[in-house]
Short mmCIF file of C-alpha atoms in Angstrom, two decimals:
data_model
loop_
_atom_site.label_atom_id
_atom_site.label_comp_id
_atom_site.label_asym_id
_atom_site.label_seq_id
_atom_site.Cartn_x
_atom_site.Cartn_y
_atom_site.Cartn_z
CA MET A 4 0.14 -0.02 -0.22
CA SER A 5 1.67 3.48 -1.11
CA ASP A 6 1.54 6.39 1.79
CA GLU A 7 2.38 9.17 -0.10
CA ASN A 8 -1.04 9.85 0.42
CA TRP A 9 -0.21 10.31 3.93
CA HIS A 10 0.17 13.37 6.36
CA GLU A 11 3.07 13.38 8.96
CA ALA A 12 1.93 13.60 11.89
CA ARG A 13 3.32 16.43 13.55
CA LEU A 14 4.09 18.00 16.64
CA ILE A 15 2.05 21.05 16.60
CA PRO A 16 -0.66 20.07 14.48
CA ILE A 17 -1.49 23.08 11.82
CA SER A 18 -5.20 21.28 11.10
CA GLY A 19 -8.37 22.26 12.50
CA ILE A 20 -7.87 25.57 13.45
CA LYS A 21 -11.38 27.70 13.90
CA GLY A 22 -11.38 31.95 14.80
CA ALA A 23 -8.98 33.26 16.35
CA GLU A 24 -10.35 32.39 19.83
CA GLU A 25 -8.76 28.43 18.48
CA GLN A 26 -5.76 30.51 17.50
CA GLU A 27 -4.81 32.41 20.63
CA ARG A 28 -4.64 29.22 22.47
CA ARG A 29 -2.60 27.04 19.65
CA GLY A 30 -0.36 29.84 18.90
CA THR A 31 0.25 30.81 22.63
CA SER A 32 0.92 26.80 23.91
CA ALA A 33 3.65 25.63 21.76
CA LEU A 34 5.74 28.90 22.48
CA LEU A 35 5.22 28.70 25.68
CA ALA A 36 5.61 24.47 25.40
CA VAL A 37 9.08 24.68 23.59
CA LEU A 38 10.21 27.89 25.47
CA THR A 39 10.05 25.41 27.87
CA THR A 40 12.47 22.89 26.36
CA VAL A 41 14.81 24.44 23.80
CA HIS A 42 17.77 26.34 25.74
CA GLU A 43 19.41 28.42 23.41
CA PHE A 44 15.92 29.96 21.95
CA GLU A 45 14.77 30.16 25.19
CA ARG A 46 17.89 32.35 25.90
CA GLU A 47 17.33 34.26 22.91
CA LEU A 48 14.01 35.00 23.62
CA LEU A 49 14.54 35.77 27.68
CA LYS A 50 17.42 37.12 28.34
CA PRO A 51 16.81 40.65 26.81
CA LEU A 52 13.39 40.48 28.75
CA GLY A 53 15.73 40.38 31.74
CA ALA A 54 15.11 36.29 32.65
CA PRO A 55 17.97 34.83 34.09
CA SER A 56 19.00 31.57 33.27
CA GLY A 57 17.10 28.73 34.95
CA LYS A 58 14.51 26.33 34.71
CA VAL A 59 11.97 27.52 32.47
CA SER A 60 8.19 26.61 33.49
CA ALA A 61 5.65 27.82 31.01
CA PHE A 62 1.32 27.64 31.96
CA CYS A 63 -1.29 28.63 30.42
CA GLU A 64 -5.24 30.65 30.24
CA VAL A 65 -3.38 30.94 34.55
CA PRO A 66 -7.05 32.82 36.66
CA PHE A 67 -6.38 35.65 39.27
CA GLU A 68 -8.51 38.30 41.17
CA LEU A 69 -7.60 41.39 41.44
CA ALA A 70 -8.09 42.88 45.43
CA ASP A 71 -10.62 45.59 43.67
CA GLY A 72 -12.98 42.11 42.61
CA ARG A 73 -11.63 42.12 39.41
CA LYS A 74 -11.64 38.89 37.64
CA VAL A 75 -8.97 37.96 35.00
CA ARG A 76 -7.64 35.43 33.20
CA VAL A 77 -4.48 35.87 31.26
CA ASP A 78 -3.44 33.67 28.56
CA GLY A 79 0.31 32.34 30.11
CA ALA A 80 2.63 32.92 32.31
CA ILE A 81 6.53 31.57 32.17
CA ARG A 82 8.60 31.44 35.58
CA VAL A 83 12.35 30.59 35.66
CA VAL A 84 13.33 29.29 38.92
CA ARG A 85 17.21 30.05 40.08
CA GLY A 86 18.77 28.82 42.85
CA LYS A 87 16.24 31.13 45.40
CA ARG A 88 15.52 33.56 43.23
CA THR A 89 12.13 33.31 40.71
CA TRP A 90 11.67 35.10 37.89
CA THR A 91 7.64 35.74 36.04
CA LEU A 92 6.23 36.97 33.70
CA LEU A 93 2.81 36.99 32.20
CA VAL A 94 1.90 36.22 28.96
CA GLU A 95 -0.75 37.80 26.94
CA VAL A 96 -1.39 37.00 23.09
CA LYS A 97 -3.20 38.61 20.02
CA THR A 98 -2.63 36.39 16.43
CA GLY A 99 -4.24 37.14 12.78
CA LYS A 100 -5.26 40.83 12.93
CA ALA A 101 -6.53 41.26 16.79
CA GLU A 102 -4.72 44.00 18.19
CA LEU A 103 -3.99 44.79 21.96
CA GLY A 104 -6.28 47.02 24.54
CA GLN A 105 -5.60 49.98 26.89
CA GLU A 106 -7.79 48.49 28.86
CA GLN A 107 -7.07 44.86 28.84
CA VAL A 108 -3.29 45.64 29.22
CA GLU A 109 -3.42 47.71 32.13
CA ALA A 110 -5.95 44.83 33.82
CA TYR A 111 -2.72 42.83 33.34
CA LEU A 112 -0.14 45.63 34.84
CA ASP A 113 -1.78 45.60 37.72
CA VAL A 114 -2.09 41.69 37.73
CA VAL A 115 1.65 41.66 37.93
CA LYS A 116 2.14 45.11 40.81
CA GLN A 117 -0.28 42.99 43.11
CA GLU A 118 1.58 39.99 42.65
CA GLY A 119 5.17 41.17 42.74
CA PHE A 120 5.60 39.76 39.15
CA ASP A 121 8.48 40.92 36.78
CA GLY A 122 6.70 42.08 34.82
CA LEU A 123 4.45 41.85 31.48
CA LEU A 124 4.69 40.42 27.73
CA THR A 125 2.88 40.84 24.69
CA ILE A 126 2.67 39.12 21.88
CA SER A 127 0.77 40.25 18.70
CA ASN A 128 1.30 41.29 15.02
CA GLN A 129 2.26 44.46 16.33
CA LEU A 130 5.21 45.88 15.04
CA VAL A 131 6.37 49.01 16.40
CA PRO A 132 9.74 51.53 15.65
CA VAL A 133 12.15 50.58 18.01
CA TYR A 134 12.62 47.42 20.01
CA GLY A 135 11.77 47.67 23.30
CA GLN A 136 8.79 50.11 22.29
CA HIS A 137 5.25 49.73 23.21
CA PRO A 138 2.25 50.04 20.66
CA VAL A 139 -0.64 50.29 23.21
CA GLU A 140 0.30 53.83 25.61
CA VAL A 141 -0.64 53.40 28.96
CA ASN A 142 -0.75 55.32 32.18
CA LYS A 143 3.01 56.23 32.73
CA VAL A 144 2.35 57.58 36.07
CA ARG A 145 0.72 53.87 37.24
CA TYR A 146 3.31 51.60 35.88
CA ARG A 147 5.61 53.89 35.63
CA ARG A 148 7.79 50.92 37.31
CA THR A 149 6.23 48.32 36.20
CA PRO A 150 8.35 46.02 33.20
CA LEU A 151 5.40 45.61 30.47
CA HIS A 152 7.31 43.73 26.99
CA HIS A 153 6.17 43.22 23.20
CA LEU A 154 7.52 40.63 21.15
CA SER A 155 5.64 41.16 17.51
CA TRP A 156 4.41 37.38 16.01
CA SER A 157 7.62 38.23 13.16
CA ARG A 158 10.29 38.68 15.51
CA ILE A 159 9.65 35.40 17.41
CA LEU A 160 10.00 33.86 13.88
CA SER A 161 12.68 35.87 13.10
CA THR A 162 14.63 34.90 16.64
CA ALA A 163 14.55 31.05 16.12
CA LEU A 164 15.12 31.12 12.29
CA ARG A 165 18.54 32.65 14.13
CA ALA A 166 19.32 30.03 17.06
CA ASN A 167 18.26 27.09 14.86
CA ASP A 168 20.76 28.75 11.55
CA HIS A 169 23.26 30.46 13.30
CA ILE A 170 22.88 30.00 16.72
CA GLY A 171 22.77 26.03 16.74
CA ILE A 172 20.56 24.04 18.76
CA GLU A 173 22.82 20.85 20.27
CA ASP A 174 20.15 18.57 20.87
CA PRO A 175 18.65 17.07 17.74
CA GLU A 176 15.74 16.66 19.52
CA GLN A 177 15.61 20.27 20.24
CA ASP A 178 16.17 20.79 16.70
CA TRP A 179 13.65 19.53 15.64
CA ILE A 180 11.05 20.54 17.92
CA LEU A 181 12.05 24.39 17.22
CA SER A 182 11.89 23.13 13.98
CA GLU A 183 8.27 22.36 14.61
CA LEU A 184 7.61 25.92 16.60
CA ILE A 185 9.49 27.89 12.82
CA ARG A 186 6.93 25.32 10.73
CA TYR A 187 4.26 26.06 12.39
CA LEU A 188 4.21 29.81 13.24
CA GLN A 189 5.01 30.34 8.98
CA TYR A 190 1.57 28.56 8.38
CA ASP A 191 -0.85 31.77 7.19
CA GLY A 192 -3.42 29.41 9.72
CA SER A 193 -1.57 29.79 12.37
CA GLY A 194 -2.46 33.59 12.95
CA ALA A 195 1.46 34.95 13.37
CA LYS A 196 1.19 36.66 10.28
CA ALA A 197 3.93 38.99 9.10
CA PHE A 198 4.02 42.96 8.23
CA ASP A 199 1.79 42.19 3.84
CA ASP A 200 -0.17 45.55 4.05
CA MET A 201 0.22 49.70 3.70
CA GLY A 202 -2.77 49.94 5.69
CA PRO A 203 -6.17 51.19 4.87
CA ASP A 204 -5.87 54.57 2.93
CA TRP A 205 -3.17 53.87 1.29
CA THR A 206 -5.00 54.11 -2.54
CA ALA A 207 -6.70 57.68 -1.04
CA LEU A 208 -2.72 58.88 -0.05
CA ARG A 209 -1.70 58.09 -3.97
CA ALA A 210 -4.38 59.46 -5.07
CA ASN A 211 -4.34 62.78 -3.13
CA ILE A 212 -0.18 62.54 -3.52
CA ARG A 213 -1.11 62.44 -7.43
CA GLU A 214 -3.90 65.28 -7.32
CA GLY A 215 -1.94 67.03 -5.42
CA THR A 216 -4.48 67.72 -2.44
CA LEU A 217 -2.04 66.66 0.61
CA THR A 218 -1.66 69.21 2.80
CA ARG A 219 -0.26 68.50 6.31
CA GLY A 220 -2.46 66.79 9.19
CA ASP A 221 -4.19 65.03 6.60
CA PRO A 222 -3.90 61.44 8.86
CA GLU A 223 -3.91 59.96 6.09
CA ALA A 224 -0.54 60.92 6.09
CA ALA A 225 0.45 59.93 9.66
CA SER A 226 -1.08 56.73 8.79
CA VAL A 227 1.50 55.63 6.24
CA ALA A 228 4.23 56.35 7.26
CA MET A 229 3.76 54.37 10.27
CA ARG A 230 2.80 51.65 7.59
CA TRP A 231 6.43 52.20 5.77
CA GLU A 232 8.25 52.50 9.33
CA GLN A 233 6.60 48.54 9.66
CA LEU A 234 7.70 48.19 5.92
CA LEU A 235 11.41 48.37 7.44
CA GLN A 236 11.41 46.59 11.00
CA HIS A 237 9.37 43.68 8.59
CA ILE A 238 12.56 44.08 6.44
CA SER A 239 15.10 44.25 9.57
CA LEU A 240 13.85 40.99 11.19
CA SER A 241 13.68 39.37 7.79
CA LEU A 242 17.33 40.13 7.26
CA ALA A 243 18.61 39.35 10.49
CA ALA A 244 16.22 35.79 10.56
CA ARG A 245 19.02 34.59 7.69
CA LEU A 246 22.22 36.80 8.31
CA GLY A 247 22.35 36.38 11.53
CA GLY A 248 23.22 39.48 13.55
CA ASP A 249 20.79 42.43 14.65
CA VAL A 250 19.48 44.07 11.50
CA HIS A 251 17.29 47.10 12.93
CA PRO A 252 15.89 50.16 11.45
CA VAL A 253 19.10 53.60 12.04
CA LEU A 254 17.33 56.09 14.69
CA THR A 255 18.29 59.06 16.39
CA ARG A 256 19.09 58.91 19.87
CA LYS A 257 15.48 61.30 20.29
CA GLU A 258 13.77 59.07 17.89
CA ALA A 259 14.59 55.94 19.68
CA GLN A 260 13.37 57.61 23.10
CA ASP A 261 10.06 59.32 21.67
CA PRO A 262 8.35 56.95 18.32
CA ALA A 263 6.44 60.01 17.75
CA LEU A 264 9.08 62.02 16.88
CA ARG A 265 10.29 59.66 13.83
CA THR A 266 6.66 59.68 12.49
CA ASN A 267 5.89 63.59 12.68
CA ALA A 268 9.18 63.85 10.40
CA LEU A 269 7.78 61.03 7.76
CA THR A 270 5.02 62.82 7.96
CA ARG A 271 6.36 65.48 7.14
CA GLU A 272 8.30 64.54 4.11
CA LEU A 273 5.11 62.85 2.34
CA THR A 274 3.20 65.70 2.38
CA ASP A 275 5.79 67.99 1.32
CA GLN A 276 7.44 65.52 -0.61
CA GLY A 277 5.61 62.31 -1.60
CA THR A 278 8.35 60.90 -0.42
CA LEU A 279 9.44 58.60 2.17
CA SER A 280 12.55 57.17 3.48
CA GLY A 281 15.19 55.27 5.73
CA ALA A 282 17.77 53.50 7.06
CA ILE A 283 18.70 49.56 7.52
CA ALA A 284 22.04 49.17 9.75
CA ILE A 285 23.25 45.53 9.48
CA PRO A 286 26.36 44.37 11.23
CA ASN A 287 30.24 44.88 10.29
CA ALA A 288 27.92 46.25 6.83
CA ILE A 289 30.27 49.25 5.06
CA ALA A 290 26.94 51.25 6.19
CA PRO A 291 23.89 51.56 6.32
CA LEU A 292 21.19 50.65 3.38
CA ALA A 293 19.42 53.33 3.02
CA VAL A 294 15.86 53.00 1.16
CA SER A 295 13.60 55.43 0.26
CA ALA A 296 10.43 55.46 -2.20
CA ASP A 297 8.89 58.19 -4.63
CA LEU A 298 5.35 57.80 -4.26
CA LYS A 299 4.60 59.96 -6.79
CA SER A 300 5.76 57.84 -9.59
CA MET A 301 6.08 54.81 -7.42
CA VAL A 302 9.81 53.52 -8.19
CA ALA A 303 12.07 52.97 -5.09
CA SER A 304 15.66 53.06 -4.29
CA VAL A 305 18.18 51.48 -2.18
CA ALA A 306 21.68 53.10 -2.09
CA VAL A 307 24.84 52.54 -0.09
CA THR A 308 27.78 55.72 0.94
CA LEU A 309 30.85 54.25 1.43
CA ASP A 310 34.34 56.38 2.21
CA ALA A 311 36.02 57.24 -0.91
CA PRO A 312 39.68 55.44 0.32
CA GLY A 313 43.64 57.94 0.09
CA LEU A 314 45.23 57.09 -2.70
CA ALA A 315 46.61 59.62 -5.17
CA ARG A 316 44.63 59.67 -7.58
CA SER A 317 41.05 60.05 -8.91
CA THR A 318 41.27 57.61 -10.91
CA ALA A 319 43.26 54.46 -8.33
CA ARG A 320 39.98 55.88 -5.81
CA LEU A 321 37.92 55.07 -8.07
CA ASN A 322 39.47 51.61 -9.61
CA TRP A 323 39.29 50.34 -5.58
CA LEU A 324 35.15 50.56 -5.92
CA LEU A 325 35.13 49.03 -9.09
CA ARG A 326 36.73 46.01 -8.45
CA GLN A 327 34.44 45.43 -5.92
CA LEU A 328 31.76 45.43 -8.30
CA ARG A 329 32.76 42.96 -11.22
CA SER A 330 29.48 40.73 -10.43
CA ALA A 331 27.25 44.04 -9.94
CA PRO A 332 24.53 44.62 -12.82
CA ASP A 333 25.23 47.99 -15.26
CA SER A 334 22.24 49.36 -13.74
CA LEU A 335 23.32 50.92 -10.74
CA ARG A 336 23.75 53.89 -10.38
CA LEU A 337 27.63 55.63 -8.37
CA ASP A 338 27.10 59.42 -7.45
CA ALA A 339 30.83 61.06 -6.64
CA ALA A 340 30.84 63.68 -3.70
CA PHE A 341 34.40 65.68 -4.64
CA GLU A 342 37.17 66.54 -2.01
CA ARG A 343 36.84 70.76 -0.78
CA THR A 344 33.59 71.22 -3.05
CA GLN A 345 29.58 70.85 -2.84
CA PHE A 346 29.33 68.76 -6.13
CA GLY A 347 28.96 65.48 -7.33
CA ASP A 348 28.48 64.21 -10.32
CA SER A 349 26.49 60.91 -11.35
CA GLU A 350 26.65 57.94 -14.10
CA LEU A 351 24.75 54.75 -14.75
CA LEU A 352 28.07 51.72 -13.86
CA GLY A 353 28.17 50.32 -16.88
CA VAL A 354 29.33 53.74 -18.21
CA VAL A 355 31.69 53.62 -15.52
CA ARG A 356 33.37 50.66 -16.64
CA GLY A 357 33.57 51.48 -19.90
CA ASP A 358 34.56 54.98 -19.38
CA SER A 359 35.74 56.52 -15.80
CA LYS A 360 35.71 59.58 -17.66
CA THR A 361 32.37 59.96 -17.65
CA LEU A 362 32.58 59.74 -13.37
CA LEU A 363 35.64 62.06 -12.89
CA GLY A 364 35.95 64.68 -15.63
CA GLY A 365 34.15 67.23 -14.64
CA THR A 366 36.44 68.16 -11.59
CA ASP A 367 40.08 67.74 -11.38
CA ARG A 368 39.70 67.46 -6.79
CA LEU A 369 39.65 63.95 -6.05
CA PRO A 370 36.45 62.23 -4.74
CA ARG A 371 35.71 62.35 -0.78
CA SER A 372 32.51 59.49 -0.87
CA PHE A 373 30.88 57.00 -3.69
CA SER A 374 27.72 56.10 -3.51
CA VAL A 375 25.89 52.91 -4.98
CA VAL A 376 22.31 53.06 -6.11
CA GLU A 377 19.81 50.86 -7.39
CA THR A 378 16.25 52.51 -8.67
CA ARG A 379 13.41 50.50 -9.75
CA LYS A 380 9.95 50.46 -10.08
CA VAL A 381 7.41 49.65 -7.54
CA SER A 382 3.93 48.06 -7.51
CA SER A 383 1.74 50.02 -6.38
CA LYS A 384 -0.66 47.58 -4.38
CA ARG A 385 -1.72 47.54 -0.56
CA ARG A 386 -0.76 44.46 0.17
CA THR A 387 1.41 41.49 -0.20
CA GLY A 388 1.95 38.74 -3.28
CA SER A 389 4.00 38.51 -6.18
CA GLY A 390 3.89 42.04 -7.89
CA SER A 391 2.74 45.23 -4.64
CA PHE A 392 5.36 47.65 -2.79
CA VAL A 393 5.77 45.24 0.01
CA SER A 394 7.11 42.80 -2.13
CA ASP A 395 8.93 44.93 -4.41
CA VAL A 396 10.70 47.50 -2.04
CA GLU A 397 11.44 43.92 -0.18
CA LYS A 398 12.59 42.44 -3.19
CA LEU A 399 15.13 45.62 -3.70
CA VAL A 400 16.70 45.87 0.05
CA ASP A 401 17.36 41.40 -0.61
CA GLU A 402 18.92 41.64 -4.03
CA PHE A 403 20.91 44.86 -3.24
CA TYR A 404 22.32 43.48 -0.24
CA ARG A 405 23.14 40.69 -1.97
CA GLU A 406 24.64 41.99 -5.18
CA VAL A 407 26.70 44.96 -4.06
CA VAL A 408 27.14 45.34 -0.32
CA GLN A 409 27.73 42.23 1.16
CA GLY A 410 30.93 42.05 -1.27
CA LEU A 411 31.56 45.04 -0.42
CA LYS A 412 34.93 46.12 2.55
CA THR A 413 36.79 49.05 3.68
CA TRP A 414 39.93 50.19 2.59
CA THR A 415 42.53 49.83 4.67
CA PRO A 416 46.02 51.66 4.13
CA PRO A 417 49.01 48.98 3.26
CA ALA A 418 51.58 48.50 5.96
CA PRO A 419 54.32 51.27 6.86
CA ARG A 420 57.53 49.32 4.68
CA LEU A 421 60.89 49.20 7.08
CA ALA A 422 63.57 50.70 3.88
CA GLU A 423 66.31 47.63 2.65
CA GLU A 424 69.09 47.57 4.77
CA LYS A 425 72.58 47.91 2.14
CA THR A 426 74.23 44.96 1.22
CA GLU A 427 77.85 45.16 1.01
CA SER A 428 80.53 44.31 -1.63
CA ALA A 429 82.41 40.84 -1.53
CA GLU A 430 85.04 43.43 -2.05
CA GLU A 431 84.63 46.10 1.02
CA HIS A 432 83.34 42.07 3.07
CA THR A 433 86.74 40.46 2.25
CA ARG A 434 89.00 43.26 2.76
CA ALA A 435 87.32 43.69 6.71
CA GLU A 436 88.40 39.43 6.62
CA ALA A 437 91.99 40.26 5.88
CA GLU A 438 91.81 42.47 8.66
CA THR A 439 89.84 40.67 11.48
CA GLU A 440 92.24 38.09 10.78
CA ALA A 441 95.29 39.96 10.63
CA PRO A 442 97.83 40.16 13.41
CA ALA A 443 98.61 43.85 15.16
CA ALA A 444 101.37 45.68 14.89
CA GLY A 445 104.33 44.24 17.32
CA SER A 446 103.21 40.85 18.14
#
């Protein structure tokens, strides 16, 4: 009898999920169970939240009664015991399009305060611009000392992939268990969705930009600006899972402390210029990746800027870059900025390969930096999938990093060389030996 139509038994089944409540219960149970089993994954996920290293246990559907009579049931709890110390974290989970609410989050924070626990972790598909921030605004006075954490399902999946592919799981059975969680989270029916939509205001915003009617204060601009931030976070987490490092959007210190500053700046850029921009930092890459999109022309760009080497001639500086771009496509654009002047020059890589003067011929000054830029038309579709704005921008960043950035290295000056020592001639060497061997006068 053939078994080709048989379905393999899975540790975490993906069949039979009915509705949001079933998604939440199954997702919570699967995640917490794997955290208690796979040590490397548990440390990657819980250590940044303040958890000590120790024996991990987890619980689902945990009931509490507050002092004012309110009855609260939390989706889960994580407990880590190390010696005499017990660390406890409550867990609230949302899946699919469900979002966290202020009233519910604050009720769970009241439980944390009453029971003396070590914090509340919320999990949902909501992305935040900076790791450590929370998508829900709670009473800062009442809960300023109550630890509140948030993880998106995208970050959890990224952490699991990084642990599986780059950190490594020593125990083969634990490795299989983590692989089962990864498989489950990647299943569409799990409710652990990746970022896939530029939001309901996307179409109206693009129409206003085309018609020139978009003005400051329009709510569509702020909504799409926030979605752009989430897209950059989504791309960063996807790269982190595959590269194994901490990939994240670049923010100023003030923006990291106050996300509204970044959103407001993007909103102004969108209303004034019809563009969105940002940057992604990748560990050990030569420079951050600058990402931008022009919503008037539906063109996206990704670029990297690097300092020119300290070589004496302009052509030598340019050739240093061209050697590193041997396999890059001719369609890339090179921008050169020159020393002691604000003017620069631009040309396609294919043209510069044939004649370097096309990029350097306009000035006798030395280039101080080069930018490598790839520009591409992108779809106007708001939702993810083949031929959508989200997938087109993500594909552009992926291909640019693979074809250009990962092969670029900073210039290192050669080590200084010692002067060659002067050697004695054979005649001088013979005379010296004779003088050494001759007897002293009067001996």
